[in-house]
PDB file of C-alpha atoms in Angstrom:
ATOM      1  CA  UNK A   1     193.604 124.766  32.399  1.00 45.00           C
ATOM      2  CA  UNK A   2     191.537 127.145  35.067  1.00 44.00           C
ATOM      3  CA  UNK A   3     190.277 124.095  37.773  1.00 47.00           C
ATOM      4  CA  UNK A   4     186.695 124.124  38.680  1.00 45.00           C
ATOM      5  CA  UNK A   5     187.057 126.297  42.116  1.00 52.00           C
ATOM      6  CA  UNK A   6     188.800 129.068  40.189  1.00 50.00           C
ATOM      7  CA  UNK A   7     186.440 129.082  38.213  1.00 52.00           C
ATOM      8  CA  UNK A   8     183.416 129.203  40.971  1.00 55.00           C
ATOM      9  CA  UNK A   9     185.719 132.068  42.380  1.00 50.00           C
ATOM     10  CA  UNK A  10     186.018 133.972  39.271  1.00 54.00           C
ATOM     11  CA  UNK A  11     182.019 134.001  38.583  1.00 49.00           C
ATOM     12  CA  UNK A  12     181.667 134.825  42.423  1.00 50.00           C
ATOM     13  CA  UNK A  13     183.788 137.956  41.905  1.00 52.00           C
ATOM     14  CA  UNK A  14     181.727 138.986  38.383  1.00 57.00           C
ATOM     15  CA  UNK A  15     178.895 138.753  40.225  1.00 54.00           C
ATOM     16  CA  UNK A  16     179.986 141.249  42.917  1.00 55.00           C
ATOM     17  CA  UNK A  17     180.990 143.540  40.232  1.00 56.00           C
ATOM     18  CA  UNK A  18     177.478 143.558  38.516  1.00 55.00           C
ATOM     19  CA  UNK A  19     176.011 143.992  41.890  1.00 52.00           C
ATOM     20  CA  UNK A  20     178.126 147.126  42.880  1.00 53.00           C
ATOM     21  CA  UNK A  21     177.327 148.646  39.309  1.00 50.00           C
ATOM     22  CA  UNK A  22     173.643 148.374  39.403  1.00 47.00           C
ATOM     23  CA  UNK A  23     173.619 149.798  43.372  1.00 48.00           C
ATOM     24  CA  UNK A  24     175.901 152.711  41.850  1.00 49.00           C
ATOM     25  CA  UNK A  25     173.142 153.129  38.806  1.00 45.00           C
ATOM     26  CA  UNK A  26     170.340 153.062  41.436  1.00 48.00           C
ATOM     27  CA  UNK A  27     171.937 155.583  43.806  1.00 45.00           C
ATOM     28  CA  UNK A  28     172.652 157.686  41.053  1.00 44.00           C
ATOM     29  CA  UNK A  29     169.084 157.665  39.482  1.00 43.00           C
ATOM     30  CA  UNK A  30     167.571 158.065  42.686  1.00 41.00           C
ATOM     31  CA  UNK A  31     169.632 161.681  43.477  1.00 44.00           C
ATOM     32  CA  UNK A  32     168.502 162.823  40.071  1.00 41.00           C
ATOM     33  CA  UNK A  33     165.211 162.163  39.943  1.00 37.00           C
ATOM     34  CA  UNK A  34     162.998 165.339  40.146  1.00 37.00           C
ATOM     35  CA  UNK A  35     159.840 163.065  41.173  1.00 34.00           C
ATOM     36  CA  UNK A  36     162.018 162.066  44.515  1.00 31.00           C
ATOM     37  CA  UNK A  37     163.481 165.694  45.000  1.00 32.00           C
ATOM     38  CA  UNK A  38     159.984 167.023  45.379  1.00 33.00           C
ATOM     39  CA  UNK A  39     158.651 164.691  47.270  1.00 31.00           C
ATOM     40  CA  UNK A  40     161.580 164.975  50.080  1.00 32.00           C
ATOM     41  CA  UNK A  41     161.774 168.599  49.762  1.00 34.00           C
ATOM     42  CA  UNK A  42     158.093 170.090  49.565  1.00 35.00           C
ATOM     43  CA  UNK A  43     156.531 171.183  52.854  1.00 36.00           C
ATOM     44  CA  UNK A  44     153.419 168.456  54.322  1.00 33.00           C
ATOM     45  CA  UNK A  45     149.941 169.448  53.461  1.00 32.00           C
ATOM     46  CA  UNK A  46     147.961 170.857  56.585  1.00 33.00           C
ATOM     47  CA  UNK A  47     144.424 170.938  57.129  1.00 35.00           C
ATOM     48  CA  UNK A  48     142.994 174.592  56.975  1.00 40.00           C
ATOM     49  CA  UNK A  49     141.040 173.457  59.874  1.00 37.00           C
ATOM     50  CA  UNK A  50     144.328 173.728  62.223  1.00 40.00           C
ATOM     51  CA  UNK A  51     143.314 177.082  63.544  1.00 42.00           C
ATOM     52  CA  UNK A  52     143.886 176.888  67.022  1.00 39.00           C
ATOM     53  CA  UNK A  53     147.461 175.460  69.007  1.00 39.00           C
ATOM     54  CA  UNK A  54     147.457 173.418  72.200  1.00 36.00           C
ATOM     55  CA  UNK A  55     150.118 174.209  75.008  1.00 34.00           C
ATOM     56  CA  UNK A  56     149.330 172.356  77.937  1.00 36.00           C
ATOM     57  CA  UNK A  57     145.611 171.203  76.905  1.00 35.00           C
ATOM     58  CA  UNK A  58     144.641 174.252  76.612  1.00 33.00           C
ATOM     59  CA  UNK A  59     143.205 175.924  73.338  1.00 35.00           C
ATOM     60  CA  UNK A  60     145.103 178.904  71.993  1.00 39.00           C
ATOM     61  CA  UNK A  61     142.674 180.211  69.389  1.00 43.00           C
ATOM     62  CA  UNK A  62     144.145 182.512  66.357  1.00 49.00           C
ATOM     63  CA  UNK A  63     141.593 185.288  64.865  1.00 49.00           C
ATOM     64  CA  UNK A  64     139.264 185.216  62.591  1.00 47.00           C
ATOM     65  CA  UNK A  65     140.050 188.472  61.524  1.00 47.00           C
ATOM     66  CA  UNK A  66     141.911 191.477  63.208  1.00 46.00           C
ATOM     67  CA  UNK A  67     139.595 192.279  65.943  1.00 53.00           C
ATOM     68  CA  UNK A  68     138.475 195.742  65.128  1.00 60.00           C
ATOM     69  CA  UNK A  69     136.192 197.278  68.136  1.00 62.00           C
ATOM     70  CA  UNK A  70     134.222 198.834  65.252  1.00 73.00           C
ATOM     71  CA  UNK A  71     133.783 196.108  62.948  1.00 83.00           C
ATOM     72  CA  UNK A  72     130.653 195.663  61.346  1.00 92.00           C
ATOM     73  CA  UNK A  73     130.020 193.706  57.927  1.00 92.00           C
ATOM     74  CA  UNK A  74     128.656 196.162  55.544  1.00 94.00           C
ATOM     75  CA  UNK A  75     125.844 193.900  53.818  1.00 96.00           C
ATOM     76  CA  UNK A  76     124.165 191.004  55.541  1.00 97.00           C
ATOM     77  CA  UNK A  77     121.634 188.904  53.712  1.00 98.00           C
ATOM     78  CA  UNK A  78     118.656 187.509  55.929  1.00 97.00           C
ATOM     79  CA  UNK A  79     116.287 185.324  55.123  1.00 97.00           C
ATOM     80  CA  UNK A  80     112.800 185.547  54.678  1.00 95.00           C
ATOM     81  CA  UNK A  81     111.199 182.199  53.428  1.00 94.00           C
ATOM     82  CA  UNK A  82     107.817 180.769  53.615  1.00 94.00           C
ATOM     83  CA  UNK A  83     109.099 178.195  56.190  1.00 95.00           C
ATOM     84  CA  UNK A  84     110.286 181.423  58.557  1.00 94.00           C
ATOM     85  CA  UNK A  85     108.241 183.141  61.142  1.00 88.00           C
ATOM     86  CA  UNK A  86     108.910 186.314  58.886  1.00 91.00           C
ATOM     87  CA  UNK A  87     107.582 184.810  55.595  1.00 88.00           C
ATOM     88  CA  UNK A  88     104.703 187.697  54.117  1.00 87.00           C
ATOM     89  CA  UNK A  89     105.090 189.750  57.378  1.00 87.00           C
ATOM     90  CA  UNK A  90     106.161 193.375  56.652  1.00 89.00           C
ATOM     91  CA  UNK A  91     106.497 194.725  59.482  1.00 89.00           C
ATOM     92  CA  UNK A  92     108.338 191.580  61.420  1.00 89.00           C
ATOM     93  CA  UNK A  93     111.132 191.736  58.408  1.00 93.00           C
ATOM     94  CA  UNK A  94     111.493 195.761  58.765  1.00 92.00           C
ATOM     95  CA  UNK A  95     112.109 195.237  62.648  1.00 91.00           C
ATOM     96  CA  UNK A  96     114.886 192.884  61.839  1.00 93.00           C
ATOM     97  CA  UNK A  97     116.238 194.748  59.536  1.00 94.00           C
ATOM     98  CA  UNK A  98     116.525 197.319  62.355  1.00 92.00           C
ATOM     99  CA  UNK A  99     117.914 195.300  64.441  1.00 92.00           C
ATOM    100  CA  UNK A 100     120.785 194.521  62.540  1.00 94.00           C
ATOM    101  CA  UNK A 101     121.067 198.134  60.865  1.00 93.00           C
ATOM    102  CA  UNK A 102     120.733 199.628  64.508  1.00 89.00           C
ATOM    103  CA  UNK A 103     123.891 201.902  65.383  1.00 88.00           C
ATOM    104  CA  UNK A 104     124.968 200.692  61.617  1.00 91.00           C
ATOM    105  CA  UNK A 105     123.242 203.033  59.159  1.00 90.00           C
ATOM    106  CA  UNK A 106     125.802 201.895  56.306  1.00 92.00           C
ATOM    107  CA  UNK A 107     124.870 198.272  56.577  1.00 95.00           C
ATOM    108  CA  UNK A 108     122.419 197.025  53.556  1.00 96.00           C
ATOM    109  CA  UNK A 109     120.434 194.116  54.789  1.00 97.00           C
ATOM    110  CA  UNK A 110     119.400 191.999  51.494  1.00 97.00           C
ATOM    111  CA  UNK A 111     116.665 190.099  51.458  1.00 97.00           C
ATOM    112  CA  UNK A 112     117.433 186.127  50.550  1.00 97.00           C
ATOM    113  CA  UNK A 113     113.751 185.010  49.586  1.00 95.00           C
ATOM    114  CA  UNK A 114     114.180 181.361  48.823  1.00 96.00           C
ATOM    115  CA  UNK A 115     116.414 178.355  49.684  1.00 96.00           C
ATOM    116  CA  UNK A 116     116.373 177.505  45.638  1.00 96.00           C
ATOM    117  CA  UNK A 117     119.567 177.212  44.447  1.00 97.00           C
ATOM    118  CA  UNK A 118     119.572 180.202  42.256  1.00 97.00           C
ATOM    119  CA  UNK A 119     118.827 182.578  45.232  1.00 97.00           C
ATOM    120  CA  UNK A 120     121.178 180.422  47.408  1.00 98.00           C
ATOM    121  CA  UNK A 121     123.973 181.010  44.823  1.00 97.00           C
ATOM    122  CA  UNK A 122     123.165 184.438  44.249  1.00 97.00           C
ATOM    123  CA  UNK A 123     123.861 185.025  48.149  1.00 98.00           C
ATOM    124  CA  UNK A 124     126.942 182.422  48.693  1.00 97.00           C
ATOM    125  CA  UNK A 125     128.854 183.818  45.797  1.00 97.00           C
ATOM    126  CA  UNK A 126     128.201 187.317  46.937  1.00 96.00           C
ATOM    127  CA  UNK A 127     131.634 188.125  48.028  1.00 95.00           C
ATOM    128  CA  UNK A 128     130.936 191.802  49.138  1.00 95.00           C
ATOM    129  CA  UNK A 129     128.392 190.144  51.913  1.00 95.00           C
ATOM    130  CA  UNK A 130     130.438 188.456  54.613  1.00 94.00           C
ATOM    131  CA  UNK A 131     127.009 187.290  56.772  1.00 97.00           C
ATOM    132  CA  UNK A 132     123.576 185.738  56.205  1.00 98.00           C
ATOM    133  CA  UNK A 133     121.203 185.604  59.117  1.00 98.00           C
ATOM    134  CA  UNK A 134     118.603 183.096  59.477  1.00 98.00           C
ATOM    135  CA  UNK A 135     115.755 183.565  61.321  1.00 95.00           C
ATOM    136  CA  UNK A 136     113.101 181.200  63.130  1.00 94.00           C
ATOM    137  CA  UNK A 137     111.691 178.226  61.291  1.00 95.00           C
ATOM    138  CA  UNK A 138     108.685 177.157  61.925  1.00 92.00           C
ATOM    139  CA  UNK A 139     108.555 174.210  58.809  1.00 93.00           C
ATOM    140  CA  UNK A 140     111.090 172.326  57.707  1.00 93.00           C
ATOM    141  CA  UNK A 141     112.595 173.174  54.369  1.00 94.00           C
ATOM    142  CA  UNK A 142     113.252 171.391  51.262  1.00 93.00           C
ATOM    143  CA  UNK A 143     117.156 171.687  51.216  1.00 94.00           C
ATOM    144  CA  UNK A 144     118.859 170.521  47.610  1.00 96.00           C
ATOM    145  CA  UNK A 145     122.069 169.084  47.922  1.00 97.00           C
ATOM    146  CA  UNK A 146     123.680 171.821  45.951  1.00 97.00           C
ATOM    147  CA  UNK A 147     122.481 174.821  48.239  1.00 97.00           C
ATOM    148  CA  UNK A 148     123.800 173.057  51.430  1.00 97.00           C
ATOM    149  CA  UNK A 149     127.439 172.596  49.607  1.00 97.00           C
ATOM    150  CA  UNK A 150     126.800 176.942  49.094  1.00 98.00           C
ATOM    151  CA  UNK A 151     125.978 176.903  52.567  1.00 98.00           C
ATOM    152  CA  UNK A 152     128.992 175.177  53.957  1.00 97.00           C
ATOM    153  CA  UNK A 153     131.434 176.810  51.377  1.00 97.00           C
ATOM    154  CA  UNK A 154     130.130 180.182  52.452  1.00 97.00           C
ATOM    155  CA  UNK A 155     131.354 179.258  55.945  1.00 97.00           C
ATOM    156  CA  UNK A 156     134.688 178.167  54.641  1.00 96.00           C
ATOM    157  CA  UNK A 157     136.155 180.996  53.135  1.00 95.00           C
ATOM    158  CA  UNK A 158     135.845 183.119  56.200  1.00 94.00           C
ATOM    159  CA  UNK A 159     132.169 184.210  56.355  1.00 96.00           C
ATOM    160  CA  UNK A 160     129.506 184.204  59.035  1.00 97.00           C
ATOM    161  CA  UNK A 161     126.268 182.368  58.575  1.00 98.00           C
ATOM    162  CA  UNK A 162     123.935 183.435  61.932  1.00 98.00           C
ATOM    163  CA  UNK A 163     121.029 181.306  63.143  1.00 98.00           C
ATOM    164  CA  UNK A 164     117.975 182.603  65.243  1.00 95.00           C
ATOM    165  CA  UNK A 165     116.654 180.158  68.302  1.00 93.00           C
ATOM    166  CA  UNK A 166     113.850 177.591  67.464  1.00 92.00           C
ATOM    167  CA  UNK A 167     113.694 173.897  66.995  1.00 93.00           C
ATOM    168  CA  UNK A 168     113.128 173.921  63.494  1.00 94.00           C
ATOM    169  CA  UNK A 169     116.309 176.060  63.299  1.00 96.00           C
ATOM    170  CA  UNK A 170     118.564 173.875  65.285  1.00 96.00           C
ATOM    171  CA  UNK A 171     117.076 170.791  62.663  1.00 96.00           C
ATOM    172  CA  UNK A 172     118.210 173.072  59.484  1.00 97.00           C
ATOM    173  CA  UNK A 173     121.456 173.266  61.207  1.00 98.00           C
ATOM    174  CA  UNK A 174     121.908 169.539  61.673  1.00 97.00           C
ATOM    175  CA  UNK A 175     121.100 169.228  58.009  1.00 97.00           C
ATOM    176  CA  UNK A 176     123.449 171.553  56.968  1.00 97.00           C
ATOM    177  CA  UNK A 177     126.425 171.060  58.265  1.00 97.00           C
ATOM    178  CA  UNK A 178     126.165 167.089  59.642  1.00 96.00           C
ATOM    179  CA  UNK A 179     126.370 167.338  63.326  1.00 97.00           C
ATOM    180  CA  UNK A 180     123.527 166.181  66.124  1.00 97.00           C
ATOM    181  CA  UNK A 181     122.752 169.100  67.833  1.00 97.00           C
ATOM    182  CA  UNK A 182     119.729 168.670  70.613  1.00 96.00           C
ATOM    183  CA  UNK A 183     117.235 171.071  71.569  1.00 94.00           C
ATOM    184  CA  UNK A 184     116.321 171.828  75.258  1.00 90.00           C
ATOM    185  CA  UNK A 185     113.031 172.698  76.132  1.00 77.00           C
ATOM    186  CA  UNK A 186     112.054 176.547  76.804  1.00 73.00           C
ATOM    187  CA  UNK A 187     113.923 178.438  79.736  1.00 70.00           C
ATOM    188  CA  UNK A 188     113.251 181.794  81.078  1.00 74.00           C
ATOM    189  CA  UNK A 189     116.788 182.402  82.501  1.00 79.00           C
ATOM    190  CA  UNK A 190     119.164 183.895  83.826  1.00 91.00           C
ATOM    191  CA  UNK A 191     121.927 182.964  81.393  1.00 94.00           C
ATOM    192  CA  UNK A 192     125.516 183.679  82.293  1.00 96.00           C
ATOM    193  CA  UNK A 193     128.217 185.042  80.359  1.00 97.00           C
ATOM    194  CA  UNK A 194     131.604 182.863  79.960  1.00 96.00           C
ATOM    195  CA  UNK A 195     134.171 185.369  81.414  1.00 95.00           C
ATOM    196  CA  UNK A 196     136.969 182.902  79.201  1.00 94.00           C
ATOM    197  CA  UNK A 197     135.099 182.068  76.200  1.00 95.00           C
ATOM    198  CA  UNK A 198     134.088 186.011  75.417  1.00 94.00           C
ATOM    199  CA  UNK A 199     137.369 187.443  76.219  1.00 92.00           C
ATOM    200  CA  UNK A 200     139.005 189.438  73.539  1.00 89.00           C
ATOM    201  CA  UNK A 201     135.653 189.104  71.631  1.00 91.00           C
ATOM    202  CA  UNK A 202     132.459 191.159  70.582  1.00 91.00           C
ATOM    203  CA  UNK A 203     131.038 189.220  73.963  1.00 94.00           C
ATOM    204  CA  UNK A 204     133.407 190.592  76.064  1.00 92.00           C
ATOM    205  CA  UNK A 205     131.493 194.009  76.969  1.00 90.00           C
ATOM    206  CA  UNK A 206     128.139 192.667  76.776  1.00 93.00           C
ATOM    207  CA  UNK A 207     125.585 191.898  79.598  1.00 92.00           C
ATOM    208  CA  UNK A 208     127.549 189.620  82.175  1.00 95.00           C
ATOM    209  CA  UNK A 209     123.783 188.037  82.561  1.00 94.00           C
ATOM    210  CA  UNK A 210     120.659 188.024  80.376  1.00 92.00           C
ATOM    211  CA  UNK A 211     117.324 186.828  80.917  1.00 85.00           C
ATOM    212  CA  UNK A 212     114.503 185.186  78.741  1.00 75.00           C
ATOM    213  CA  UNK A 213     113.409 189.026  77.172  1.00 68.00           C
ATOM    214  CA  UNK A 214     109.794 189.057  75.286  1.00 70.00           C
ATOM    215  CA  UNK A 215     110.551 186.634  72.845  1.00 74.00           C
ATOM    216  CA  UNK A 216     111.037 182.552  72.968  1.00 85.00           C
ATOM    217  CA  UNK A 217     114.901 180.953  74.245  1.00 90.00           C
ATOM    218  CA  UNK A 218     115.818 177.909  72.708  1.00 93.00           C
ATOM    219  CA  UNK A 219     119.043 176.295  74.214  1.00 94.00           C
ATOM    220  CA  UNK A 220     120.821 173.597  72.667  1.00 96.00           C
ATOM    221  CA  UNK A 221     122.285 170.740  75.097  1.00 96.00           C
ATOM    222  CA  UNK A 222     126.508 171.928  74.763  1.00 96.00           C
ATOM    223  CA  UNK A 223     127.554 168.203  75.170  1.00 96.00           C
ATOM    224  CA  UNK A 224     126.481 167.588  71.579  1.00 97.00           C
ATOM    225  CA  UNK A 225     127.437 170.850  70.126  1.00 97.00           C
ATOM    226  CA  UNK A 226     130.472 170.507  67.665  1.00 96.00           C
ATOM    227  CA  UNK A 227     133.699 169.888  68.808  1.00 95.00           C
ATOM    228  CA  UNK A 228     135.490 173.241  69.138  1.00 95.00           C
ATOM    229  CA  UNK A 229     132.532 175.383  69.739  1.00 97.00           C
ATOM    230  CA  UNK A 230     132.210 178.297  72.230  1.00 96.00           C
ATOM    231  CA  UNK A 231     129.459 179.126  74.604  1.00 97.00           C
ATOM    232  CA  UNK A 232     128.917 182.825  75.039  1.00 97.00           C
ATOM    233  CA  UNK A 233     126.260 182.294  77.113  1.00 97.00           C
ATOM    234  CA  UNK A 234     124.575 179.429  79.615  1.00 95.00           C
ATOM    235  CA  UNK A 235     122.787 177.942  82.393  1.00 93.00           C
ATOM    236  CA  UNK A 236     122.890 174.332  83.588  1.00 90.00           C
ATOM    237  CA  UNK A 237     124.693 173.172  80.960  1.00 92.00           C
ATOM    238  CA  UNK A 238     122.516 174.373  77.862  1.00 94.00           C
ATOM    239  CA  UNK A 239     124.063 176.880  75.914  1.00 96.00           C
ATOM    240  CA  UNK A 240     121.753 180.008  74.641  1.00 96.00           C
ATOM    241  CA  UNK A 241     124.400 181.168  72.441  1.00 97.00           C
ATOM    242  CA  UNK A 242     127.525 179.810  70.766  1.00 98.00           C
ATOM    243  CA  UNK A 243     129.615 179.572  68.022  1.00 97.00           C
ATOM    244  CA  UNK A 244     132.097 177.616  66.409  1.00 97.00           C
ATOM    245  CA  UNK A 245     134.684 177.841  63.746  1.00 96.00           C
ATOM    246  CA  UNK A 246     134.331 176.479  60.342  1.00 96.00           C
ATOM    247  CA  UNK A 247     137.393 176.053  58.388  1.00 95.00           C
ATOM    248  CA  UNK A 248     138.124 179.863  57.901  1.00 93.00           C
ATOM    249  CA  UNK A 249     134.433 181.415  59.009  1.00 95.00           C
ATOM    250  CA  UNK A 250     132.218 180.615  61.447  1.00 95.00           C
ATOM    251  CA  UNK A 251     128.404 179.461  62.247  1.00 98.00           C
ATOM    252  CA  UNK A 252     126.842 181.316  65.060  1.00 98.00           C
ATOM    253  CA  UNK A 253     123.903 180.295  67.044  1.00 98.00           C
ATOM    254  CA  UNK A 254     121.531 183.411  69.084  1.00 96.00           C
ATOM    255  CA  UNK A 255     118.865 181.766  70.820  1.00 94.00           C
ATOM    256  CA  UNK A 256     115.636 183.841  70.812  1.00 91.00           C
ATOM    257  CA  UNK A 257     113.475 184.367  68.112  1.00 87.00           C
ATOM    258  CA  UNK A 258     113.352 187.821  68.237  1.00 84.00           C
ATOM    259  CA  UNK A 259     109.868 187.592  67.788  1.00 74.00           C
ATOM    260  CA  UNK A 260     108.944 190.558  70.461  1.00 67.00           C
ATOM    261  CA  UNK A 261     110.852 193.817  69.558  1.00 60.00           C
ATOM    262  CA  UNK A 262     109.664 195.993  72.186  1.00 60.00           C
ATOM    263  CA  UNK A 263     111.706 195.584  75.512  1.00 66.00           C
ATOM    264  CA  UNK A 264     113.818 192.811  73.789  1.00 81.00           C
ATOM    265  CA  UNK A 265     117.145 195.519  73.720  1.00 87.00           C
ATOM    266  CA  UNK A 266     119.568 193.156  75.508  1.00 90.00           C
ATOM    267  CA  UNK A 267     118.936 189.993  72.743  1.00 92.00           C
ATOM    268  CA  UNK A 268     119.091 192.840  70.098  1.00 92.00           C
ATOM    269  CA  UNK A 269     122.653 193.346  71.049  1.00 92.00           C
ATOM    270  CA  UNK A 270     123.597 189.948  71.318  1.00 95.00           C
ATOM    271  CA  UNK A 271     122.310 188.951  67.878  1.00 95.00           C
ATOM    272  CA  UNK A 272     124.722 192.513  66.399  1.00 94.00           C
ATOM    273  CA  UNK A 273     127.800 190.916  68.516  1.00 94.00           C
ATOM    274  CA  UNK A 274     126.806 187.824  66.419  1.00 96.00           C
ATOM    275  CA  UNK A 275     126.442 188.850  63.061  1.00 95.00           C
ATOM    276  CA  UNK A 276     130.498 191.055  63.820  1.00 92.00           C
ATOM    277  CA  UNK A 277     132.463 187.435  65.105  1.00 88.00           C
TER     278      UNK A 277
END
């Protein structure tokens, strides 16, 4: 007859056993298990937006694209809506066009005549056009939801959207793409060239200064420009033009309104070194 403490000892020890088997089971499963092979062996997920490495605290910025001296996009779209100070002027639109086609007789400039979304799509999903220039606006415009998310999807896969100077502009801008950019009032000039921030760029063998030209400057205060843009050019802390990365492409920022041609050459330039970041 087994007494009572054998038999506490003898449950004891089948409970041990069952415990060991189950771990085994577990251990086993767990190996074998596709699900948990995948998970442990598949590379993290990194935000497309990693495009620049810090050593040091300082920004190491990789390309957009090979930087070709020559580069030039071969079609550009600009806009010429009612709430634009190019809206039913001929001659205005040709001299931008010239502008941009100037030195670039390949180029086609299109003509994007509305921010409805047809026209908006028709541009966006254009993938032989690689920039769309905006130029001043003088009203505000009715922006649907759907032509912004064009917009900002535009930017993202590697293209260039390029805004003229104005207050208006700077608003469209803010509405766009979210951030809280602030106007400056007007300023003649000079504006200085950032040695670091144009090196190994279109900027690099521009004017090392520029002044106001014939046309209007509008300067945007750079401690609430994005986080990552560049200033190309500046005075007193206002930034006349910039840029800054967007995922893949980039949103540029030229501050005149290129509303004088004549005598204007040195802006002319700038806004070509714009549209070929």
């Amino acid at each position: 007859m087994v007494s009572v403490s054998a038999r506490q000892a003898m449950l004891v020890l089948g409970a041990a056993a069952a415990l060991c088997c189950l771990l085994a089971l577990s251990l086993t499963s767990t190996n074998s298990s596709p699900e948990v092979v995948l998970a442990t062996s598949a590379p993290a997920k990194t935000s497309k937006l990693n495009d620049y490495t810090v050593y040091d605290q300082k920004v190491i910025w990789d390309p957009l694209r090979p930087e070709h001296p020559e580069y030039y996009p071969n079609k550009i779209y600009l806009y010429s809506g009612q709430e634009t100070n190019l809206y039913g002027h001929g001659q205005e639109i040709g001299d931008v066009k010239n502008i941009l086609r100037k030195g670039h007789s390949q180029t086609l400039v299109k003509m994007l005549p509305s921010l409805r979304v047809a026209a908006v799509r028709a541009a966006t999903w254009d993938k032989t056009a690689h920039a769309i220039v905006f130029p001043t606006f003088e009203e505000y415009p009715d922006l649907h939801m759907i032509s912004k998310a064009d917009f900002k999807s535009y930017a993202s896969e590697g293209n260039n959207i390029v805004f003229m100077g104005g207050f208006g502009t700077l608003a469209v801008i803010n509405e766009i793409f979210g951030w809280q950019l602030t106007a400056v009032p007007y300023q003649a000039g000079p504006f200085y060239k950032s040695q670091r921030n144009a090196h190994n760029t279109v900027f690099e063998g521009m004017p090392s200064t520029v002044s106001g030209g014939r046309g209007s400057i509008y300067g945007v205060r750079m401690g609430s420009m994005p986080t990552g843009a560049r200033s190309y050019y500046d005075s007193l802390g206002d930034s006349v033009v910039w840029a800054v990365r967007y995922d893949l492409g980039m949103v540029t920022y030229v501050g005149s309104d290129m509303h004088e041609t004549y005598d204007n050459a040195e802006w002319h330039k700038l806004l070509q070194a714009a549209v070929a970041l």
